[in-house]
């Protein structure tokens, strides 16, 4: 069989594309057989890996993509970099542990959640990003359409589920109950990353039910790293820099915050 059709049958698409230049380089560098084979297979592997990353990034539905390297830690000294380094190693994903990121608006909670999600995508994990609002809307719609089991299964499936903006909207009993069912499905099987502007003591308000809130927190916090970001809003800093807000001591107009 000819090399070209062999590579085609083996679906070595990336190697096919680069074969000529690889051969040329190999002869220039006077590579041995094994070295050449290794380079050729690496070319194929890198291409496949990159394609996988791109497709998982799409499936993750991140609203925007930011990395940990793009996070300015000097602006948020309350964040322990050791913890971030540990989280970036993704041991929490392998151990199906959770991460909860707390803090006021603009301190980088969503940025950090997305950055960890991107790391997980790069390591081959399936990730899904949702705001709490869209998660609940989809659960409620699924229940109304008699396909709640299937929907819960879909949300239980990704290795990392990011739920952004817990706490902006309170849930009613039915919504909190559905959220609890999802949590039970994922418990000790897959990781959650949750961001919230409310501290744990105020979570009773979110769920409108102290007993349910306690049961939810119990499962969430059992294996969990909590990042409590206490600093100033990065959005406001940028606006201030642009001269939109005046001096640092001026009262902040909350309506200018976007969540
Ligand atoms: P939150 O979710 O806490 O409200 P975001 O993560 O949405 O805040 O951050 C708001 C904007 O500011 C985003 O564009 C984010 O990338 C940026 N940002 C926040 N904190 C930092 C930081 N420490 N370094 C760099 N960019 C940051
Ligand atoms: Mg946010």
Short mmCIF file of C-alpha atoms and ligand atoms in Angstrom, two decimals:
data_model
loop_
_atom_site.label_atom_id
_atom_site.label_comp_id
_atom_site.label_asym_id
_atom_site.label_seq_id
_atom_site.Cartn_x
_atom_site.Cartn_y
_atom_site.Cartn_z
CA UNK A 1 0.00 0.00 0.00
CA UNK A 2 1.22 3.50 -0.82
CA UNK A 3 2.27 5.71 2.08
CA UNK A 4 -0.35 8.36 1.27
CA UNK A 5 -3.26 5.92 1.28
CA UNK A 6 -1.89 4.16 4.35
CA UNK A 7 -1.81 7.44 6.24
CA UNK A 8 -5.27 8.28 4.99
CA UNK A 9 -6.69 4.93 6.09
CA UNK A 10 -5.08 5.40 9.50
CA UNK A 11 -6.60 8.89 9.65
CA UNK A 12 -3.20 10.51 10.22
CA UNK A 13 -4.52 13.80 8.85
CA UNK A 14 -1.99 16.06 10.54
CA UNK A 15 0.96 13.90 9.51
CA UNK A 16 -0.26 13.88 5.90
CA UNK A 17 -0.30 17.69 5.90
CA UNK A 18 3.22 18.03 7.23
CA UNK A 19 4.88 14.94 5.84
CA UNK A 20 6.95 16.68 3.16
CA UNK A 21 8.38 19.32 5.47
CA UNK A 22 9.00 16.70 8.19
CA UNK A 23 10.97 14.53 5.75
CA UNK A 24 12.91 17.52 4.54
CA UNK A 25 13.84 18.54 8.08
CA UNK A 26 14.69 14.97 9.01
CA UNK A 27 17.18 14.68 6.19
CA UNK A 28 18.65 18.11 7.02
CA UNK A 29 19.04 17.17 10.66
CA UNK A 30 20.18 13.68 9.70
CA UNK A 31 17.66 12.09 12.07
CA UNK A 32 17.78 8.40 12.91
CA UNK A 33 14.80 6.15 12.11
CA UNK A 34 13.45 6.18 15.64
CA UNK A 35 13.88 9.94 15.99
CA UNK A 36 12.04 10.49 12.73
CA UNK A 37 9.23 8.15 13.73
CA UNK A 38 8.93 9.96 17.05
CA UNK A 39 8.75 13.38 15.36
CA UNK A 40 6.19 12.14 12.86
CA UNK A 41 3.94 10.66 15.54
CA UNK A 42 4.30 13.75 17.71
CA UNK A 43 3.15 15.90 14.82
CA UNK A 44 0.02 13.77 14.51
CA UNK A 45 -0.55 13.70 18.27
CA UNK A 46 -0.14 17.47 18.67
CA UNK A 47 -2.62 18.11 15.87
CA UNK A 48 -5.18 15.75 17.42
CA UNK A 49 -4.65 17.19 20.89
CA UNK A 50 -5.13 20.74 19.62
CA UNK A 51 -8.30 19.74 17.80
CA UNK A 52 -9.60 18.10 20.98
CA UNK A 53 -8.84 21.22 23.01
CA UNK A 54 -10.64 23.41 20.48
CA UNK A 55 -13.70 21.21 20.40
CA UNK A 56 -13.86 20.91 24.20
CA UNK A 57 -13.44 24.70 24.47
CA UNK A 58 -16.46 25.12 22.22
CA UNK A 59 -18.49 22.60 24.19
CA UNK A 60 -17.59 24.35 27.45
CA UNK A 61 -19.53 27.45 26.36
CA UNK A 62 -17.31 29.90 28.20
CA UNK A 63 -18.66 33.45 27.82
CA UNK A 64 -15.05 34.56 27.28
CA UNK A 65 -11.67 32.92 27.70
CA UNK A 66 -9.07 34.09 30.20
CA UNK A 67 -6.11 32.28 31.69
CA UNK A 68 -4.49 32.16 35.10
CA UNK A 69 -1.43 33.78 33.54
CA UNK A 70 -3.63 36.77 32.66
CA UNK A 71 -4.68 37.23 36.28
CA UNK A 72 -2.90 40.05 38.09
CA UNK A 73 -2.26 38.59 41.54
CA UNK A 74 -0.59 41.73 42.80
CA UNK A 75 -3.99 43.43 42.51
CA UNK A 76 -5.61 40.77 44.75
CA UNK A 77 -3.16 40.06 47.58
CA UNK A 78 -5.87 38.20 49.51
CA UNK A 79 -5.49 35.29 47.07
CA UNK A 80 -2.97 32.70 48.20
CA UNK A 81 -0.93 31.88 45.11
CA UNK A 82 0.02 28.50 46.55
CA UNK A 83 -3.65 27.53 46.52
CA UNK A 84 -3.97 28.65 42.89
CA UNK A 85 -0.86 26.69 41.95
CA UNK A 86 -2.32 23.63 43.65
CA UNK A 87 -5.69 24.10 41.88
CA UNK A 88 -3.94 24.62 38.52
CA UNK A 89 -2.44 21.15 38.92
CA UNK A 90 -6.06 19.89 38.63
CA UNK A 91 -5.77 17.34 41.41
CA UNK A 92 -9.19 18.57 42.50
CA UNK A 93 -10.66 17.39 39.19
CA UNK A 94 -9.14 13.92 39.52
CA UNK A 95 -10.43 13.69 43.09
CA UNK A 96 -13.88 15.07 42.08
CA UNK A 97 -13.57 17.89 44.60
CA UNK A 98 -15.24 21.29 44.40
CA UNK A 99 -13.98 24.85 44.25
CA UNK A 100 -16.02 27.75 45.57
CA UNK A 101 -14.94 31.27 44.72
CA UNK A 102 -16.48 33.98 46.89
CA UNK A 103 -16.17 37.74 46.74
CA UNK A 104 -17.86 41.01 45.79
CA UNK A 105 -18.47 41.99 42.14
CA UNK A 106 -15.50 42.58 39.89
CA UNK A 107 -12.79 40.84 41.91
CA UNK A 108 -12.16 38.19 39.25
CA UNK A 109 -14.34 35.27 40.38
CA UNK A 110 -15.57 34.45 36.88
CA UNK A 111 -12.07 35.01 35.47
CA UNK A 112 -10.61 32.51 37.93
CA UNK A 113 -13.39 29.95 37.34
CA UNK A 114 -12.94 30.17 33.57
CA UNK A 115 -9.14 29.99 33.87
CA UNK A 116 -9.39 26.77 35.88
CA UNK A 117 -11.95 25.45 33.39
CA UNK A 118 -9.59 26.20 30.50
CA UNK A 119 -6.79 24.33 32.28
CA UNK A 120 -9.09 21.34 32.68
CA UNK A 121 -10.04 21.51 28.98
CA UNK A 122 -6.35 21.53 28.04
CA UNK A 123 -5.81 18.44 30.16
CA UNK A 124 -8.54 16.59 28.31
CA UNK A 125 -11.51 17.05 30.65
CA UNK A 126 -15.03 17.92 29.55
CA UNK A 127 -16.13 21.22 31.05
CA UNK A 128 -19.43 23.09 30.98
CA UNK A 129 -19.96 26.70 32.03
CA UNK A 130 -23.41 27.98 33.04
CA UNK A 131 -24.73 30.85 35.06
CA UNK A 132 -26.95 29.67 37.88
CA UNK A 133 -29.82 31.43 36.16
CA UNK A 134 -29.48 29.49 32.91
CA UNK A 135 -28.89 26.24 34.80
CA UNK A 136 -32.13 26.68 36.74
CA UNK A 137 -34.08 27.85 33.67
CA UNK A 138 -33.02 24.73 31.80
CA UNK A 139 -33.84 22.43 34.70
CA UNK A 140 -37.30 23.96 35.13
CA UNK A 141 -38.01 23.75 31.40
CA UNK A 142 -36.84 20.14 31.33
CA UNK A 143 -39.15 19.25 34.19
CA UNK A 144 -42.10 20.93 32.46
CA UNK A 145 -41.31 18.94 29.32
CA UNK A 146 -40.99 15.66 31.21
CA UNK A 147 -37.30 15.17 30.50
CA UNK A 148 -35.78 16.14 33.81
CA UNK A 149 -33.87 12.86 34.19
CA UNK A 150 -32.15 13.33 30.85
CA UNK A 151 -31.30 16.95 31.66
CA UNK A 152 -29.88 16.05 35.06
CA UNK A 153 -27.79 13.39 33.37
CA UNK A 154 -26.46 15.95 30.86
CA UNK A 155 -25.45 18.32 33.65
CA UNK A 156 -23.98 15.50 35.71
CA UNK A 157 -21.78 14.36 32.83
CA UNK A 158 -19.02 17.03 32.44
CA UNK A 159 -15.99 16.40 34.63
CA UNK A 160 -16.08 20.05 35.63
CA UNK A 161 -19.33 22.02 35.86
CA UNK A 162 -18.90 25.74 36.45
CA UNK A 163 -21.90 27.47 37.99
CA UNK A 164 -21.41 31.20 37.87
CA UNK A 165 -23.19 33.87 39.89
CA UNK A 166 -24.82 31.98 42.68
CA UNK A 167 -26.63 34.43 44.91
CA UNK A 168 -27.75 37.18 42.57
CA UNK A 169 -31.13 35.54 42.23
CA UNK A 170 -32.88 33.72 45.04
CA UNK A 171 -34.42 30.33 44.21
CA UNK A 172 -37.87 29.12 45.06
CA UNK A 173 -38.46 25.72 46.64
CA UNK A 174 -38.82 23.83 43.39
CA UNK A 175 -35.67 25.38 41.94
CA UNK A 176 -33.63 24.73 45.06
CA UNK A 177 -34.89 21.13 45.08
CA UNK A 178 -33.75 20.60 41.47
CA UNK A 179 -30.39 22.15 42.27
CA UNK A 180 -30.03 19.75 45.18
CA UNK A 181 -30.81 16.78 42.93
CA UNK A 182 -28.09 17.86 40.52
CA UNK A 183 -25.64 18.22 43.37
CA UNK A 184 -26.43 14.74 44.63
CA UNK A 185 -25.77 13.32 41.17
CA UNK A 186 -22.35 14.91 40.95
CA UNK A 187 -21.33 14.43 44.57
CA UNK A 188 -17.95 12.66 44.80
CA UNK A 189 -18.11 11.87 41.09
CA UNK A 190 -17.29 15.14 39.35
CA UNK A 191 -16.17 18.63 40.29
CA UNK A 192 -18.13 21.82 40.61
CA UNK A 193 -16.68 25.30 40.46
CA UNK A 194 -19.12 27.80 41.91
CA UNK A 195 -18.80 31.55 42.14
CA UNK A 196 -20.88 33.64 44.51
CA UNK A 197 -21.08 37.15 45.87
CA UNK A 198 -22.69 35.82 49.05
CA UNK A 199 -20.83 34.34 51.99
CA UNK A 200 -21.91 30.90 53.20
CA UNK A 201 -23.93 32.30 56.11
CA UNK A 202 -26.17 34.03 53.58
CA UNK A 203 -26.77 30.94 51.44
CA UNK A 204 -29.97 30.21 53.36
CA UNK A 205 -31.41 33.28 51.63
CA UNK A 206 -30.43 32.02 48.18
CA UNK A 207 -32.29 28.74 48.69
CA UNK A 208 -35.12 30.25 50.72
CA UNK A 209 -34.84 27.26 53.02
CA UNK A 210 -32.32 26.89 55.80
CA UNK A 211 -32.60 23.08 55.97
CA UNK A 212 -32.01 22.65 52.25
CA UNK A 213 -29.21 25.22 52.33
CA UNK A 214 -27.50 23.24 55.08
CA UNK A 215 -27.83 19.98 53.12
CA UNK A 216 -26.49 21.68 49.98
CA UNK A 217 -23.56 23.27 51.78
CA UNK A 218 -22.80 19.98 53.52
CA UNK A 219 -22.29 18.22 50.18
CA UNK A 220 -20.57 21.14 48.48
CA UNK A 221 -18.08 21.76 51.25
CA UNK A 222 -17.26 18.15 52.10
CA UNK A 223 -14.39 18.06 49.59
CA UNK A 224 -13.86 21.66 48.66
CA UNK A 225 -11.36 24.47 48.30
CA UNK A 226 -12.80 27.89 49.06
CA UNK A 227 -11.21 31.01 47.63
CA UNK A 228 -12.36 34.10 49.40
CA UNK A 229 -11.36 37.14 47.36
CA UNK A 230 -11.57 40.19 49.56
CA UNK A 231 -10.14 42.90 47.33
CA UNK A 232 -11.33 45.76 45.22
CA UNK A 233 -13.19 45.48 41.91
CA UNK A 234 -10.85 45.20 38.94
CA UNK A 235 -13.54 46.65 36.67
CA UNK A 236 -13.73 49.78 38.79
CA UNK A 237 -9.95 50.04 38.85
CA UNK A 238 -9.96 50.04 35.05
CA UNK A 239 -12.70 52.65 34.91
CA UNK A 240 -10.90 54.76 37.46
CA UNK A 241 -7.75 54.51 35.39
CA UNK A 242 -9.71 55.72 32.39
CA UNK A 243 -10.85 58.72 34.44
CA UNK A 244 -14.50 57.61 34.47
CA UNK A 245 -14.94 57.44 38.20
CA UNK A 246 -12.78 60.14 39.67
CA UNK A 247 -10.74 59.66 42.85
CA UNK A 248 -10.48 56.44 44.82
CA UNK A 249 -12.34 57.94 47.77
CA UNK A 250 -15.38 58.97 45.80
CA UNK A 251 -18.45 56.90 46.64
CA UNK A 252 -18.90 54.14 44.10
CA UNK A 253 -22.03 54.12 42.02
CA UNK A 254 -23.15 50.50 42.27
CA UNK A 255 -25.24 50.76 39.14
CA UNK A 256 -22.07 51.07 37.06
CA UNK A 257 -21.06 47.54 38.07
CA UNK A 258 -21.75 44.81 35.57
CA UNK A 259 -21.83 41.30 36.89
P1 LIG B 1 -16.45 38.85 39.06
O1 LIG B 1 -16.88 37.58 38.43
O2 LIG B 1 -15.81 38.66 40.41
O3 LIG B 1 -17.55 39.86 39.12
P2 LIG B 1 -14.80 39.04 36.71
O4 LIG B 1 -14.04 37.75 36.78
O5 LIG B 1 -15.92 39.08 35.73
O6 LIG B 1 -15.30 39.49 38.15
O7 LIG B 1 -13.77 40.20 36.40
C1 LIG B 1 -14.14 41.40 35.76
C2 LIG B 1 -13.15 41.74 34.67
O8 LIG B 1 -11.91 42.09 35.25
C3 LIG B 1 -12.83 40.56 33.75
O9 LIG B 1 -12.59 41.07 32.46
C4 LIG B 1 -11.57 39.96 34.35
O10 LIG B 1 -10.78 39.32 33.36
C5 LIG B 1 -10.88 41.19 34.90
N1 LIG B 1 -10.13 40.92 36.13
C6 LIG B 1 -10.64 40.81 37.37
N2 LIG B 1 -9.68 40.64 38.27
C7 LIG B 1 -8.52 40.64 37.59
C8 LIG B 1 -7.14 40.50 37.96
N3 LIG B 1 -6.76 40.37 39.25
N4 LIG B 1 -6.22 40.53 36.98
C9 LIG B 1 -6.58 40.70 35.69
N5 LIG B 1 -7.86 40.83 35.28
C10 LIG B 1 -8.81 40.80 36.20
MG1 LIG B 2 -18.70 37.11 37.60
#
